[in-house]
Amino acid sequence: MPRIRPSTIWEAHRLHKALPLLLPECRAIPIALQELQWIRNELGDKKYKIWKSCRLRYHRYPLQYILGTQPFGPLEIDCRPGVLIPRWETEEWALDLAHRLPPDKNLQVLDLCTGTGCIPLLIKRLRPQFAVGAIECSPVAVKLASQNAEKLGIHIDICTEDVLKCPPLPHKVDFITCNPPYISRSSFVGDTAKSVQLFEPKLALIGSLEFYENLCDFWIHQIEAFAYEVGTLSQCRYVESRIAADPALREQWRVGTKKDSNNKERVVYGYKTISAKGIDWHTLFRGFGGPTC
Amino acid sequence: MITRGRTPIYLGRGLHTCYAIFIKKHKLPPRPKLSIGIESDLEEKFLHGGRGPGGQKINKCNSKVQLKHKPSGIVVECQETRSRDQNRKIAREKLALQIARWENGWKMLARERALHEWEIQGKRSKERKSHDKHEKHREERKIERLRALEEEEKLLQGILK
C-alpha cells in the first residue's frame, strides 16, 4: 500500500483539524470528507464526539461500530462489537434472492450463522408470509439479532445452536441461506483488512470448508434449496464435487455459482429439480448465477 | 438622486408584476420524475472501489451508484449516503432532472425558472423595503428641518418686533 503523502495530510488538516486521523483508513481526502460528514450527520455536531470517533477510526475501529448501524437493503441493522458487520456483497445477493422467492407460497426458510440477523430479517420483510428462522452459536450475536428483530418489528425465530453439531430441527425446512466464516487462516493474516483483523470476531471470519462439508453431509438431506456465501472459487468447486460424487444427490440436485458486482465468486447455490412443494426452483434461479467454471 | 434610485425599481415592478405576484415557494412547478417505462433504458452499476478480495475480508462503508440513461448517454453518480437504497433513489432524482433538461434542449426548466424568479423576487422586495425605509427617514428629516427653520423664523420675527 502506498504511503500517504505529507502534502495530503496537510491539505486534510487545512480542511478540518480531525481529518488527517481518517486518512490511514480512507486513503484519500474525498472519501475521508465523506466519512466525516456521516459521522457529523449521525452523531451530531458535538466536537468531542467527532474527535473521539476520528481517533477510534485512526486506530482502525470499524465505522459501523462507531455509528452503531449499517444499512442493509431497506433495513437499518444495529451493529455491535463481537458480531460481524453485514457486507454489501451479502446485501446484494440476499436482495436479489429475496425478490426471486415466490410471494404467494408458504416457504420455511432457515438462516445459519446469522450474526446480526440481516439475511432472515430482510427475507421476512420482503416476504412476510414465510416462516423464517435463524441459528447462531454466539450468544452476543443472538442477543443482537433479537434486538434487531424487535427494533424493526419483524418476527423471526432465533435459537442458539452450533450449526456444525447438526442440531435437530423443530419442523421441516425448505430453503437454507448461510453466510459462514470462509477466510482461510493463511489469508486472514496476509489478505484481510487491518480493521477486520483487529476488531471483528474471528469466530465469524475464519473457516475453510467445514461449513460446506457440513452442508453436504447433513443439511442437504433436509431441504430443497440452499444459498451459501463463499470467499473463493475452490469452495464452490468443493460443494459441486461433493454433490457430483454422490449418485443419489447428483440425480436430484443442480448447483451454480453467483458472482458479485465486483466479478468475484460470491454465492454457491443449489436446488432440487423435483420439488415436493411445487416450486419451480429452476426458473426461480434462472439468471441468478451460472454454472461453476 | 431620487430619480436615479427610483426609476429602475418602478420599471422592474412594472415589467414583472405577473411573476412577482404569482410565485410562491410552496407552489412551484413539480420536480421532474422518471416515467414508469424508462427503467428498461437505464443501466445501473454499483462501484465499490474495484480490486481486492472483497467479502468478509474488507469492510467497506461506501457504496456508489452509477446510473446511465442509454438513449441520451447521460450518466449520474451518487454516493451521498451509506445506504445503497437511498443512493439509488437520489441517483434517480438527479437523472430525472438531467433527462428533463435534455428533453428541453438544455434550456431552463419551468421549475428552475420559477425558482430563479422567486430568488430575484425576494431580492427585489428586500431592496424595496430598504428603499422605503430610507425614503421615510429622509421625509422625517426634512420635516424636522422645516420645523427648525420655522421656529428660527418665529424667533427672529420676535426679536425684530
XYZ file of C-alpha atoms in Angstrom:
454
model
C 0.000 0.000 0.000
C 1.471 3.383 -0.944
C 2.201 5.794 1.884
C 0.087 8.893 2.399
C 1.980 11.962 1.197
C 2.676 14.677 3.755
C 1.116 17.255 1.424
C -2.128 15.260 1.510
C -2.025 15.211 5.295
C -1.505 18.991 5.409
C -4.289 19.587 2.952
C -6.611 17.438 5.050
C -5.552 19.373 8.140
C -6.487 22.613 6.431
C -9.976 21.345 5.652
C -10.704 20.030 9.138
C -8.403 19.523 12.092
C -9.586 15.949 12.673
C -9.475 14.910 9.022
C -5.871 13.576 8.988
C -6.961 10.969 11.542
C -9.298 9.450 8.970
C -6.663 9.218 6.233
C -4.985 5.897 7.170
C -8.275 4.076 6.734
C -9.776 6.140 3.873
C -6.531 6.796 1.921
C -7.945 9.814 0.024
C -9.378 13.175 1.024
C -12.767 12.957 -0.728
C -13.560 9.635 0.971
C -12.342 10.956 4.314
C -14.553 14.037 3.951
C -17.496 11.810 3.168
C -16.859 9.760 6.289
C -16.557 12.887 8.406
C -19.889 14.024 7.021
C -21.530 10.722 8.005
C -20.072 10.948 11.487
C -21.386 14.502 11.804
C -24.810 13.603 10.459
C -25.308 10.658 12.754
C -23.560 11.712 15.966
C -24.375 15.415 15.873
C -22.044 18.398 15.760
C -20.578 17.876 19.255
C -16.850 18.481 18.946
C -15.678 15.872 21.450
C -17.830 13.188 19.809
C -16.329 13.905 16.388
C -12.806 13.846 17.779
C -13.453 10.650 19.701
C -14.784 8.838 16.629
C -11.958 10.132 14.443
C -9.417 8.909 16.966
C -11.091 5.489 17.007
C -11.056 5.490 13.218
C -7.332 6.270 13.327
C -6.889 3.034 15.273
C -8.895 1.320 12.503
C -12.010 0.771 14.544
C -14.861 -0.016 12.094
C -17.135 2.912 11.309
C -20.245 0.756 11.701
C -19.367 0.057 15.342
C -18.864 3.791 15.940
C -22.158 4.795 14.340
C -23.925 1.679 15.599
C -25.745 0.818 12.393
C -25.297 -0.496 8.873
C -27.912 -0.120 6.130
C -28.938 -3.455 4.646
C -31.372 -3.107 1.748
C -34.367 -1.252 3.142
C -33.382 -2.117 6.730
C -31.158 -0.356 9.216
C -29.294 -3.103 11.091
C -27.753 -2.420 14.502
C -24.090 -3.442 14.824
C -22.100 -4.106 17.953
C -18.532 -5.262 18.644
C -18.373 -9.043 18.712
C -20.739 -9.508 15.784
C -19.780 -9.458 12.115
C -20.854 -6.320 10.213
C -23.098 -7.098 7.214
C -21.233 -6.650 3.927
C -22.507 -5.081 0.730
C -21.890 -8.354 -1.131
C -24.279 -10.140 1.218
C -26.804 -7.337 0.801
C -26.574 -7.679 -2.958
C -27.224 -11.405 -3.227
C -29.743 -11.513 -0.387
C -31.811 -8.754 -2.008
C -31.680 -10.445 -5.400
C -32.658 -13.780 -3.867
C -35.455 -12.396 -1.689
C -37.061 -10.742 -4.708
C -36.975 -14.049 -6.586
C -38.720 -16.131 -3.900
C -42.431 -16.698 -4.662
C -44.514 -14.305 -2.514
C -47.654 -16.449 -2.595
C -46.078 -19.707 -1.318
C -45.631 -20.614 2.321
C -41.908 -21.396 2.473
C -39.926 -22.374 5.545
C -36.615 -20.529 5.415
C -33.712 -21.016 7.787
C -30.598 -18.867 8.046
C -27.456 -20.391 9.547
C -24.663 -18.365 11.167
C -26.980 -15.415 11.170
C -24.868 -12.837 13.061
C -26.821 -9.578 13.175
C -29.814 -11.363 11.636
C -29.607 -9.274 8.475
C -30.489 -12.003 5.941
C -33.529 -13.535 7.685
C -34.852 -10.075 8.616
C -34.587 -8.952 5.010
C -36.348 -12.062 3.696
C -39.122 -11.776 6.271
C -39.603 -8.072 5.469
C -39.899 -8.711 1.729
C -41.868 -11.987 2.036
C -43.982 -11.616 5.204
C -45.921 -14.912 4.924
C -42.786 -17.075 5.044
C -41.794 -18.732 8.287
C -38.235 -17.550 8.817
C -35.844 -18.941 11.406
C -32.225 -18.320 12.309
C -29.486 -20.309 14.012
C -26.436 -18.781 15.647
C -23.900 -20.119 18.109
C -22.593 -16.880 19.628
C -24.789 -15.590 22.494
C -23.760 -11.967 21.786
C -24.976 -12.275 18.211
C -28.222 -13.973 19.255
C -28.949 -11.109 21.601
C -28.207 -8.523 18.926
C -30.293 -10.372 16.320
C -33.292 -10.475 18.676
C -32.795 -6.798 19.410
C -32.717 -6.022 15.694
C -35.880 -8.067 15.101
C -37.633 -6.214 17.890
C -36.463 -2.788 16.697
C -37.616 -3.421 13.138
C -40.852 -5.076 14.247
C -40.176 -8.247 12.250
C -40.827 -11.626 13.826
C -38.262 -14.392 13.281
C -37.348 -17.417 15.413
C -33.763 -17.239 16.627
C -32.162 -20.085 18.540
C -28.706 -20.664 19.976
C -27.259 -23.795 18.358
C -23.985 -24.849 16.829
C -24.615 -25.419 13.133
C -21.735 -27.901 12.844
C -23.196 -30.154 15.547
C -26.225 -30.903 13.353
C -28.978 -29.723 15.721
C -32.409 -31.392 15.417
C -34.930 -29.234 13.549
C -38.302 -28.484 15.148
C -40.028 -28.500 11.740
C -39.309 -29.073 8.099
C -37.140 -26.527 6.280
C -37.361 -25.819 2.535
C -34.649 -23.309 1.984
C -31.369 -22.527 3.726
C -29.266 -19.386 3.464
C -25.925 -19.039 5.163
C -23.009 -16.667 5.424
C -20.440 -18.937 7.064
C -16.917 -17.920 8.084
C -14.852 -18.545 4.954
C -11.476 -16.810 5.255
C -8.668 -19.342 5.471
C -6.171 -18.945 8.305
C -3.307 -18.118 5.913
C -5.150 -15.373 4.007
C -6.530 -13.942 7.236
C -3.054 -12.728 8.097
C -1.947 -11.567 4.673
C -5.004 -10.634 2.707
C -7.542 -9.298 5.181
C -8.033 -5.619 6.006
C -6.485 -4.487 9.297
C -9.736 -3.170 10.728
C -11.373 -6.561 10.131
C -8.424 -8.469 11.624
C -8.332 -6.359 14.737
C -11.928 -5.665 15.613
C -14.286 -8.191 14.068
C -14.921 -11.598 15.655
C -12.657 -14.336 14.345
C -15.392 -16.863 15.019
C -17.394 -15.303 12.189
C -14.425 -14.958 9.834
C -12.016 -17.876 9.892
C -13.039 -21.146 8.346
C -12.197 -23.179 5.311
C -14.504 -25.979 4.203
C -16.154 -27.223 7.379
C -19.471 -25.471 6.766
C -19.655 -26.655 3.167
C -18.787 -30.179 4.314
C -21.489 -29.945 6.944
C -23.940 -28.784 4.251
C -23.229 -31.793 2.044
C -23.270 -34.241 4.965
C -26.275 -33.100 6.913
C -28.373 -30.145 5.775
C -28.744 -31.091 2.133
C -30.880 -34.126 3.007
C -33.489 -31.980 4.750
C -34.003 -29.160 2.271
C -34.998 -28.303 -1.294
C -32.560 -25.475 -1.993
C -29.653 -23.604 -0.437
C -27.542 -20.475 -0.932
C -24.162 -20.235 0.815
C -21.831 -17.272 0.592
C -18.259 -18.157 -0.423
C -14.884 -16.451 -0.464
C -13.133 -18.332 -3.221
C -13.885 -20.445 -6.233
C -12.440 -23.527 -4.521
C -15.316 -23.533 -2.041
C -17.843 -23.576 -4.908
C -15.906 -26.393 -6.568
C -15.866 -28.372 -3.342
C -19.658 -28.272 -2.984
C -20.124 -29.174 -6.627
C -17.694 -32.056 -6.491
C -19.257 -33.436 -3.313
C -22.702 -33.426 -4.922
C -21.337 -34.921 -8.136
C -19.613 -37.682 -6.159
C -22.869 -38.892 -4.587
C -25.031 -40.698 -7.188
C -28.332 -40.010 -5.360
C -27.600 -36.329 -4.915
C -26.291 -35.969 -8.458
C -29.663 -37.101 -9.805
C -31.678 -34.653 -7.722
C -29.577 -31.528 -7.436
C -28.347 -28.710 -9.663
C -25.562 -26.420 -8.421
C -24.467 -22.980 -9.588
C -22.318 -20.004 -8.648
C -23.223 -16.347 -8.472
C -20.680 -13.582 -8.873
C -20.944 -10.227 -7.146
C -20.780 -6.892 -8.976
C -17.003 -6.915 -8.444
C -16.865 -10.090 -10.571
C -15.788 -12.327 -7.670
C -17.425 -15.684 -6.894
C -19.724 -14.904 -4.002
C -22.526 -17.461 -3.677
C -22.825 -21.182 -4.258
C -26.445 -22.229 -4.626
C -28.221 -25.476 -5.316
C -31.771 -26.700 -5.776
C -33.705 -29.917 -6.264
C -35.018 -30.496 -9.761
C -38.247 -32.010 -8.395
C -39.857 -30.039 -5.626
C -42.310 -31.519 -3.120
C -43.793 -28.059 -2.572
C -44.453 -27.431 -6.232
C -41.897 -24.658 -6.576
C -40.121 -24.363 -9.873
C -36.633 -23.763 -8.475
C -35.105 -23.911 -11.931
C -36.937 -20.806 -13.207
C -36.574 -19.124 -9.830
C -32.806 -19.334 -10.017
C -32.596 -18.546 -13.735
C -30.321 -15.535 -14.189
C -29.306 -15.562 -10.518
C -25.939 -17.117 -11.307
C -24.410 -19.566 -13.689
C -22.639 -22.898 -13.755
C -19.353 -23.028 -11.844
C -16.408 -22.614 -14.142
C -30.580 61.164 -6.559
C -34.192 60.304 -6.063
C -34.883 59.745 -9.726
C -31.826 57.536 -10.116
C -32.855 55.413 -7.179
C -36.458 55.121 -8.188
C -36.729 54.618 -11.867
C -35.213 51.122 -12.156
C -37.345 49.871 -9.298
C -40.552 51.159 -10.795
C -39.535 49.925 -14.180
C -38.833 46.495 -12.692
C -42.111 46.355 -10.883
C -43.973 47.322 -13.971
C -42.309 44.678 -16.119
C -42.518 41.704 -13.764
C -45.796 42.196 -11.971
C -47.162 38.868 -13.206
C -44.161 36.930 -11.785
C -43.832 38.945 -8.637
C -47.376 38.234 -7.622
C -47.735 34.566 -8.532
C -44.560 32.739 -7.452
C -44.785 31.132 -4.048
C -42.208 28.745 -2.606
C -44.734 26.021 -1.775
C -46.469 26.282 -5.149
C -43.572 25.757 -7.571
C -43.936 23.544 -10.652
C -43.259 19.920 -9.571
C -39.792 18.267 -9.660
C -39.247 16.176 -12.783
C -39.923 12.469 -12.259
C -38.760 9.419 -14.181
C -41.537 7.968 -16.322
C -42.584 4.432 -15.407
C -41.413 2.668 -18.556
C -37.953 4.222 -18.506
C -36.376 1.595 -16.189
C -35.506 -0.591 -19.230
C -33.474 2.265 -20.736
C -31.350 2.589 -17.628
C -28.087 0.892 -16.858
C -27.265 0.684 -13.177
C -23.818 -0.078 -11.823
C -22.577 -0.445 -8.274
C -18.992 0.622 -7.759
C -17.204 -0.496 -4.641
C -13.660 0.531 -5.264
C -12.654 -2.167 -7.730
C -9.808 -4.506 -6.835
C -9.239 -6.587 -3.708
C -10.606 -9.849 -2.403
C -13.892 -8.404 -1.049
C -16.409 -10.309 1.026
C -15.656 -10.744 4.715
C -12.048 -9.684 4.148
C -12.812 -5.968 3.778
C -15.329 -3.812 5.452
C -16.281 -1.027 3.067
C -18.798 1.552 4.170
C -19.318 3.488 0.964
C -21.475 2.334 -1.893
C -21.508 4.284 -5.111
C -24.330 4.011 -7.598
C -23.808 4.934 -11.222
C -26.861 5.348 -13.386
C -26.772 5.678 -17.157
C -29.602 6.662 -19.438
C -28.759 4.863 -22.661
C -30.682 6.907 -25.287
C -29.111 10.215 -24.208
C -25.866 8.912 -22.745
C -26.393 10.887 -19.526
C -24.513 9.428 -16.556
C -25.132 10.393 -12.944
C -23.409 9.124 -9.830
C -24.392 9.148 -6.195
C -22.576 8.158 -3.005
C -24.006 10.697 -0.581
C -25.320 8.175 1.951
C -24.129 4.841 3.343
C -27.283 3.102 2.194
C -27.344 1.743 -1.313
C -31.142 2.011 -1.420
C -31.006 5.686 -0.543
C -28.235 6.317 -3.058
C -30.274 4.646 -5.786
C -33.223 6.911 -5.026
C -31.090 10.062 -5.072
C -29.385 8.996 -8.317
C -32.810 8.551 -9.923
C -33.877 12.031 -8.833
C -30.700 13.512 -10.281
C -31.164 11.604 -13.518
C -34.793 12.691 -13.826
C -33.676 16.321 -13.639
C -30.957 15.797 -16.253
C -33.316 13.954 -18.611
C -35.925 16.689 -18.299
C -33.251 19.245 -19.198
C -32.081 17.130 -22.108
C -35.624 16.794 -23.438
C -35.985 20.536 -23.104
C -32.902 21.082 -25.254
C -30.709 22.008 -22.242
C -32.843 25.076 -21.647
C -34.049 26.112 -18.214
C -36.990 24.117 -16.905
C -40.188 25.760 -15.713
C -39.311 24.881 -12.102
C -35.811 26.267 -12.355
C -37.074 29.432 -13.982
C -39.672 29.821 -11.263
C -37.032 29.264 -8.572
C -34.765 31.813 -10.206
C -37.644 34.266 -10.465
C -38.514 33.594 -6.838
C -34.993 34.442 -5.761
C -34.994 37.670 -7.754
C -38.371 38.499 -6.301
C -37.008 38.087 -2.796
C -34.053 40.320 -3.540
C -36.281 42.925 -5.116
C -38.650 43.017 -2.179
C -35.703 43.420 0.171
C -34.393 46.280 -1.935
C -37.786 47.902 -1.958
C -38.130 47.620 1.787
C -34.784 49.240 2.428
C -35.529 51.928 -0.146
C -38.849 52.707 1.507
C -37.189 52.865 4.902
C -34.618 55.378 3.681
C -37.310 57.397 1.990
C -39.288 57.564 5.224
C -36.264 58.696 7.199
C -35.492 61.359 4.612
C -39.048 62.658 4.839
C -38.804 62.809 8.602
C -35.517 64.683 8.468
C -36.999 67.160 6.000
C -39.972 67.846 8.240
C -37.663 68.230 11.200
C -35.533 70.739 9.313
C -38.589 72.714 8.183
C -39.845 72.873 11.729
C -36.472 74.086 12.978
C -36.452 76.750 10.251
C -39.939 77.884 11.173
C -39.015 78.133 14.810
C -35.931 80.125 13.935
C -38.013 82.436 11.772
C -40.509 82.920 14.586
C -37.688 83.684 16.950
C -36.160 86.142 14.509
C -39.515 87.863 13.951
C -39.991 88.125 17.739
C -36.585 89.741 18.106
C -37.189 92.136 15.177
C -40.551 93.206 16.580
